[in-house]
mmCIF file with all atom_site columns, C-alpha atoms in Angstrom:
data_model
loop_
_atom_site.group_PDB
_atom_site.id
_atom_site.type_symbol
_atom_site.label_atom_id
_atom_site.label_alt_id
_atom_site.label_comp_id
_atom_site.label_asym_id
_atom_site.label_entity_id
_atom_site.label_seq_id
_atom_site.pdbx_PDB_ins_code
_atom_site.Cartn_x
_atom_site.Cartn_y
_atom_site.Cartn_z
_atom_site.occupancy
_atom_site.B_iso_or_equiv
_atom_site.pdbx_formal_charge
_atom_site.auth_seq_id
_atom_site.auth_comp_id
_atom_site.auth_asym_id
_atom_site.auth_atom_id
_atom_site.pdbx_PDB_model_num
ATOM 1   C CA . MET A 1 1   ? -0.079 -0.284 0.124  1.00 0.00 ? 431 MET A CA 1
ATOM 2   C CA . LYS A 1 2   ? 1.462  3.483  -1.103 1.00 0.00 ? 432 LYS A CA 1
ATOM 3   C CA . PRO A 1 3   ? 1.424  5.986  1.700  1.00 0.00 ? 433 PRO A CA 1
ATOM 4   C CA . PRO A 1 4   ? -0.790 9.103  0.801  1.00 0.00 ? 434 PRO A CA 1
ATOM 5   C CA . ASN A 1 5   ? 0.883  12.003 -1.305 1.00 0.00 ? 435 ASN A CA 1
ATOM 6   C CA . SER A 1 6   ? 0.094  15.829 -0.260 1.00 0.00 ? 436 SER A CA 1
ATOM 7   C CA . ALA A 1 7   ? -1.051 18.157 -2.696 1.00 0.00 ? 437 ALA A CA 1
ATOM 8   C CA . ASP A 1 8   ? 2.519  19.095 -4.163 1.00 0.00 ? 438 ASP A CA 1
ATOM 9   C CA . GLY A 1 9   ? 3.320  15.262 -4.582 1.00 0.00 ? 439 GLY A CA 1
ATOM 10  C CA . ALA A 1 10  ? 5.987  14.995 -1.995 1.00 0.00 ? 440 ALA A CA 1
ATOM 11  C CA . VAL A 1 11  ? 5.885  11.995 0.260  1.00 0.00 ? 441 VAL A CA 1
ATOM 12  C CA . PRO A 1 12  ? 4.836  12.426 4.166  1.00 0.00 ? 442 PRO A CA 1
ATOM 13  C CA . SER A 1 13  ? 7.954  12.081 6.496  1.00 0.00 ? 443 SER A CA 1
ATOM 14  C CA . SER A 1 14  ? 8.299  9.380  8.588  1.00 0.00 ? 444 SER A CA 1
ATOM 15  C CA . GLY A 1 15  ? 9.299  11.407 11.417 1.00 0.00 ? 445 GLY A CA 1
ATOM 16  C CA . VAL A 1 16  ? 13.154 10.953 11.378 1.00 0.00 ? 446 VAL A CA 1
ATOM 17  C CA . ARG A 1 17  ? 14.592 14.461 11.165 1.00 0.00 ? 447 ARG A CA 1
ATOM 18  C CA . LEU A 1 18  ? 17.131 15.326 8.327  1.00 0.00 ? 448 LEU A CA 1
ATOM 19  C CA . ARG A 1 19  ? 19.375 16.022 11.327 1.00 0.00 ? 449 ARG A CA 1
ATOM 20  C CA . GLN A 1 20  ? 19.470 12.488 12.505 1.00 0.00 ? 450 GLN A CA 1
ATOM 21  C CA . LYS A 1 21  ? 19.581 11.270 9.001  1.00 0.00 ? 451 LYS A CA 1
ATOM 22  C CA . LEU A 1 22  ? 22.754 13.229 8.044  1.00 0.00 ? 452 LEU A CA 1
ATOM 23  C CA . CYS A 1 23  ? 24.488 12.571 11.035 1.00 0.00 ? 453 CYS A CA 1
ATOM 24  C CA . SER A 1 24  ? 23.788 8.975  10.838 1.00 0.00 ? 454 SER A CA 1
ATOM 25  C CA . VAL A 1 25  ? 25.742 9.226  7.722  1.00 0.00 ? 455 VAL A CA 1
ATOM 26  C CA . MET A 1 26  ? 28.618 11.183 9.409  1.00 0.00 ? 456 MET A CA 1
ATOM 27  C CA . LEU A 1 27  ? 28.731 8.546  12.119 1.00 0.00 ? 457 LEU A CA 1
ATOM 28  C CA . GLY A 1 28  ? 29.295 5.739  9.084  1.00 0.00 ? 458 GLY A CA 1
ATOM 29  C CA . PHE A 1 29  ? 32.190 7.944  7.695  1.00 0.00 ? 459 PHE A CA 1
ATOM 30  C CA . GLU A 1 30  ? 33.881 8.165  11.084 1.00 0.00 ? 460 GLU A CA 1
ATOM 31  C CA . SER A 1 31  ? 33.777 4.354  11.661 1.00 0.00 ? 461 SER A CA 1
ATOM 32  C CA . PHE A 1 32  ? 36.346 4.207  8.649  1.00 0.00 ? 462 PHE A CA 1
ATOM 33  C CA . VAL A 1 33  ? 38.235 7.132  10.510 1.00 0.00 ? 463 VAL A CA 1
ATOM 34  C CA . ILE A 1 34  ? 38.432 4.975  13.738 1.00 0.00 ? 464 ILE A CA 1
ATOM 35  C CA . ILE A 1 35  ? 39.743 1.894  11.866 1.00 0.00 ? 465 ILE A CA 1
ATOM 36  C CA . PHE A 1 36  ? 42.337 4.261  9.961  1.00 0.00 ? 466 PHE A CA 1
ATOM 37  C CA . TYR A 1 37  ? 43.331 5.941  13.525 1.00 0.00 ? 467 TYR A CA 1
ATOM 38  C CA . THR A 1 38  ? 43.405 2.616  15.237 1.00 0.00 ? 468 THR A CA 1
ATOM 39  C CA . LEU A 1 39  ? 46.181 1.382  12.557 1.00 0.00 ? 469 LEU A CA 1
ATOM 40  C CA . VAL A 1 40  ? 48.259 4.405  12.584 1.00 0.00 ? 470 VAL A CA 1
ATOM 41  C CA . LEU A 1 41  ? 48.201 4.410  15.696 1.00 0.00 ? 471 LEU A CA 1
ATOM 42  C CA . PHE A 1 42  ? 49.198 0.583  15.620 1.00 0.00 ? 472 PHE A CA 1
ATOM 43  C CA . GLY A 1 43  ? 51.665 0.902  13.031 1.00 0.00 ? 473 GLY A CA 1
ATOM 44  C CA . LEU A 1 44  ? 53.888 3.799  14.054 1.00 0.00 ? 474 LEU A CA 1
ATOM 45  C CA . ARG A 1 45  ? 53.560 2.280  17.784 1.00 0.00 ? 475 ARG A CA 1
ATOM 46  C CA . LEU A 1 46  ? 52.438 5.462  19.426 1.00 0.00 ? 476 LEU A CA 1
ATOM 47  C CA . ILE A 1 47  ? 50.411 3.547  21.915 1.00 0.00 ? 477 ILE A CA 1
ATOM 48  C CA . SER A 1 48  ? 51.163 0.073  23.202 1.00 0.00 ? 478 SER A CA 1
ATOM 49  C CA . SER A 1 49  ? 49.898 -2.773 21.191 1.00 0.00 ? 479 SER A CA 1
ATOM 50  C CA . PRO A 1 50  ? 46.949 -4.074 23.249 1.00 0.00 ? 480 PRO A CA 1
ATOM 51  C CA . LEU A 1 51  ? 45.853 -0.868 24.556 1.00 0.00 ? 481 LEU A CA 1
ATOM 52  C CA . VAL A 1 52  ? 45.601 0.589  21.050 1.00 0.00 ? 482 VAL A CA 1
ATOM 53  C CA . TRP A 1 53  ? 43.334 -2.152 20.212 1.00 0.00 ? 483 TRP A CA 1
ATOM 54  C CA . TRP A 1 54  ? 40.981 -1.781 23.040 1.00 0.00 ? 484 TRP A CA 1
ATOM 55  C CA . LEU A 1 55  ? 40.843 1.675  22.489 1.00 0.00 ? 485 LEU A CA 1
ATOM 56  C CA . GLY A 1 56  ? 40.016 1.315  18.927 1.00 0.00 ? 486 GLY A CA 1
ATOM 57  C CA . ALA A 1 57  ? 37.118 -1.296 19.870 1.00 0.00 ? 487 ALA A CA 1
ATOM 58  C CA . GLY A 1 58  ? 35.661 1.113  22.594 1.00 0.00 ? 488 GLY A CA 1
ATOM 59  C CA . SER A 1 59  ? 35.586 3.909  20.333 1.00 0.00 ? 489 SER A CA 1
ATOM 60  C CA . MET A 1 60  ? 33.816 1.740  17.450 1.00 0.00 ? 490 MET A CA 1
ATOM 61  C CA . LEU A 1 61  ? 31.634 0.333  20.248 1.00 0.00 ? 491 LEU A CA 1
ATOM 62  C CA . LEU A 1 62  ? 30.335 3.900  21.349 1.00 0.00 ? 492 LEU A CA 1
ATOM 63  C CA . LEU A 1 63  ? 29.952 5.158  17.718 1.00 0.00 ? 493 LEU A CA 1
ATOM 64  C CA . VAL A 1 64  ? 27.740 1.779  16.978 1.00 0.00 ? 494 VAL A CA 1
ATOM 65  C CA . LEU A 1 65  ? 25.650 2.642  20.191 1.00 0.00 ? 495 LEU A CA 1
ATOM 66  C CA . ALA A 1 66  ? 25.353 6.317  18.785 1.00 0.00 ? 496 ALA A CA 1
ATOM 67  C CA . LEU A 1 67  ? 24.195 5.258  15.497 1.00 0.00 ? 497 LEU A CA 1
ATOM 68  C CA . ALA A 1 68  ? 21.728 2.774  17.157 1.00 0.00 ? 498 ALA A CA 1
ATOM 69  C CA . CYS A 1 69  ? 20.528 5.243  19.324 1.00 0.00 ? 499 CYS A CA 1
ATOM 70  C CA . MET A 1 70  ? 20.251 8.302  16.672 1.00 0.00 ? 500 MET A CA 1
ATOM 71  C CA . ARG A 1 71  ? 16.664 7.172  15.683 1.00 0.00 ? 501 ARG A CA 1
ATOM 72  C CA . ARG A 1 72  ? 15.145 7.543  19.089 1.00 0.00 ? 502 ARG A CA 1
ATOM 73  C CA . GLY A 1 73  ? 16.006 10.878 19.997 1.00 0.00 ? 503 GLY A CA 1
ATOM 74  C CA . PRO A 1 74  ? 18.242 13.390 21.412 1.00 0.00 ? 504 PRO A CA 1
ATOM 75  C CA . ILE A 1 75  ? 20.510 10.473 23.142 1.00 0.00 ? 505 ILE A CA 1
ATOM 76  C CA . GLY A 1 76  ? 22.103 9.479  19.536 1.00 0.00 ? 506 GLY A CA 1
ATOM 77  C CA . LEU A 1 77  ? 23.073 13.194 18.884 1.00 0.00 ? 507 LEU A CA 1
ATOM 78  C CA . TRP A 1 78  ? 24.851 13.414 22.301 1.00 0.00 ? 508 TRP A CA 1
ATOM 79  C CA . LEU A 1 79  ? 26.810 9.999  21.921 1.00 0.00 ? 509 LEU A CA 1
ATOM 80  C CA . GLY A 1 80  ? 27.703 11.489 18.414 1.00 0.00 ? 510 GLY A CA 1
ATOM 81  C CA . TRP A 1 81  ? 29.240 14.546 20.114 1.00 0.00 ? 511 TRP A CA 1
ATOM 82  C CA . ALA A 1 82  ? 31.030 11.818 22.565 1.00 0.00 ? 512 ALA A CA 1
ATOM 83  C CA . VAL A 1 83  ? 32.555 10.465 19.351 1.00 0.00 ? 513 VAL A CA 1
ATOM 84  C CA . GLN A 1 84  ? 33.734 13.800 18.080 1.00 0.00 ? 514 GLN A CA 1
ATOM 85  C CA . VAL A 1 85  ? 35.677 14.074 21.557 1.00 0.00 ? 515 VAL A CA 1
ATOM 86  C CA . VAL A 1 86  ? 37.181 10.778 21.097 1.00 0.00 ? 516 VAL A CA 1
ATOM 87  C CA . LEU A 1 87  ? 38.688 11.556 17.895 1.00 0.00 ? 517 LEU A CA 1
ATOM 88  C CA . LEU A 1 88  ? 39.783 14.841 18.879 1.00 0.00 ? 518 LEU A CA 1
ATOM 89  C CA . LEU A 1 89  ? 41.667 12.946 22.069 1.00 0.00 ? 519 LEU A CA 1
ATOM 90  C CA . ALA A 1 90  ? 43.052 10.818 19.627 1.00 0.00 ? 520 ALA A CA 1
ATOM 91  C CA . GLY A 1 91  ? 44.520 13.794 18.043 1.00 0.00 ? 521 GLY A CA 1
ATOM 92  C CA . LEU A 1 92  ? 46.758 14.065 20.809 1.00 0.00 ? 522 LEU A CA 1
ATOM 93  C CA . PHE A 1 93  ? 49.016 11.214 20.064 1.00 0.00 ? 523 PHE A CA 1
ATOM 94  C CA . SER A 1 94  ? 49.744 12.686 15.991 1.00 0.00 ? 524 SER A CA 1
ATOM 95  C CA . GLY A 1 95  ? 49.228 16.084 14.498 1.00 0.00 ? 525 GLY A CA 1
ATOM 96  C CA . PHE A 1 96  ? 47.861 14.378 11.328 1.00 0.00 ? 526 PHE A CA 1
ATOM 97  C CA . ILE A 1 97  ? 45.247 12.541 13.239 1.00 0.00 ? 527 ILE A CA 1
ATOM 98  C CA . PHE A 1 98  ? 44.275 15.638 15.062 1.00 0.00 ? 528 PHE A CA 1
ATOM 99  C CA . PHE A 1 99  ? 43.953 17.822 11.698 1.00 0.00 ? 529 PHE A CA 1
ATOM 100 C CA . VAL A 1 100 ? 41.463 14.848 10.302 1.00 0.00 ? 530 VAL A CA 1
ATOM 101 C CA . SER A 1 101 ? 39.672 15.523 13.540 1.00 0.00 ? 531 SER A CA 1
ATOM 102 C CA . LEU A 1 102 ? 39.032 19.007 13.548 1.00 0.00 ? 532 LEU A CA 1
ATOM 103 C CA . ILE A 1 103 ? 37.875 18.300 9.733  1.00 0.00 ? 533 ILE A CA 1
ATOM 104 C CA . CYS A 1 104 ? 35.258 15.909 11.282 1.00 0.00 ? 534 CYS A CA 1
ATOM 105 C CA . LEU A 1 105 ? 34.322 17.944 13.863 1.00 0.00 ? 535 LEU A CA 1
ATOM 106 C CA . ALA A 1 106 ? 33.942 21.142 11.566 1.00 0.00 ? 536 ALA A CA 1
ATOM 107 C CA . LEU A 1 107 ? 31.439 18.601 9.188  1.00 0.00 ? 537 LEU A CA 1
ATOM 108 C CA . TRP A 1 108 ? 29.987 17.387 12.584 1.00 0.00 ? 538 TRP A CA 1
ATOM 109 C CA . ILE A 1 109 ? 28.842 20.930 13.556 1.00 0.00 ? 539 ILE A CA 1
ATOM 110 C CA . TYR A 1 110 ? 27.894 22.034 10.033 1.00 0.00 ? 540 TYR A CA 1
ATOM 111 C CA . ILE A 1 111 ? 25.433 19.061 9.430  1.00 0.00 ? 541 ILE A CA 1
ATOM 112 C CA . MET A 1 112 ? 24.185 19.913 13.192 1.00 0.00 ? 542 MET A CA 1
ATOM 113 C CA . VAL A 1 113 ? 23.473 23.778 12.126 1.00 0.00 ? 543 VAL A CA 1
ATOM 114 C CA . ALA A 1 114 ? 22.344 23.197 8.694  1.00 0.00 ? 544 ALA A CA 1
ATOM 115 C CA . ALA A 1 115 ? 20.182 20.282 9.351  1.00 0.00 ? 545 ALA A CA 1
ATOM 116 C CA . ALA A 1 116 ? 18.294 21.537 12.136 1.00 0.00 ? 546 ALA A CA 1
ATOM 117 C CA . ARG A 1 117 ? 17.668 25.178 10.186 1.00 0.00 ? 547 ARG A CA 1
ATOM 118 C CA . ALA A 1 118 ? 16.209 22.782 7.428  1.00 0.00 ? 548 ALA A CA 1
ATOM 119 C CA . ASP A 1 119 ? 14.380 21.012 9.850  1.00 0.00 ? 549 ASP A CA 1
ATOM 120 C CA . ARG A 1 120 ? 12.736 24.035 11.346 1.00 0.00 ? 550 ARG A CA 1
ATOM 121 C CA . GLU A 1 121 ? 11.827 25.302 7.879  1.00 0.00 ? 551 GLU A CA 1
ATOM 122 C CA . ALA A 1 122 ? 10.286 22.111 7.009  1.00 0.00 ? 552 ALA A CA 1
ATOM 123 C CA . ALA A 1 123 ? 8.260  21.923 10.549 1.00 0.00 ? 553 ALA A CA 1
ATOM 124 C CA . ALA A 1 124 ? 7.230  25.544 9.770  1.00 0.00 ? 554 ALA A CA 1
ATOM 125 C CA . LEU A 1 125 ? 6.369  24.604 6.138  1.00 0.00 ? 555 LEU A CA 1
ATOM 126 C CA . GLN A 1 126 ? 4.486  21.480 7.051  1.00 0.00 ? 556 GLN A CA 1
ATOM 127 C CA . HIS A 1 127 ? 2.491  23.696 9.436  1.00 0.00 ? 557 HIS A CA 1
ATOM 128 C CA . GLU A 1 128 ? 1.345  26.262 7.124  1.00 0.00 ? 558 GLU A CA 1
ATOM 129 C CA . GLN A 1 129 ? -0.129 23.812 4.562  1.00 0.00 ? 559 GLN A CA 1
ATOM 130 C CA . PRO A 1 130 ? -3.627 22.352 5.069  1.00 0.00 ? 560 PRO A CA 1
ATOM 131 C CA . THR A 1 131 ? -4.105 18.539 5.296  1.00 0.00 ? 561 THR A CA 1
ATOM 132 C CA . GLN A 1 132 ? -5.878 17.652 2.448  1.00 0.00 ? 562 GLN A CA 1
ATOM 133 C CA . HIS A 1 133 ? -7.704 14.150 2.324  1.00 0.00 ? 563 HIS A CA 1
#
């Protein structure tokens, strides 16, 4: 059964906001960043071998938890911020890692601001349009 279309042909929203969708994409990208950080820290022997694997696994666990909670409310966004802090802390071991972490943080902040604005505008537009059956 197809969902009813509105007057302009758009399909109604599923209730998941754009900010949560884009943050999920960003966290998916950052999963690769965490994997490569772990390999760089291991390869350059900046952290002892068992500790680097535990830190990498813990970071991935936090990221997966943030992804799992992303559609359930603000807890996923807060966990996403925690992932950003972990990435910045990893930058303490290498300048290159810190530079990449700053890029990830800048993208995260841009997504938070721009998508929140788009969500507000979409909600205002949806509120202005009368529902037609």
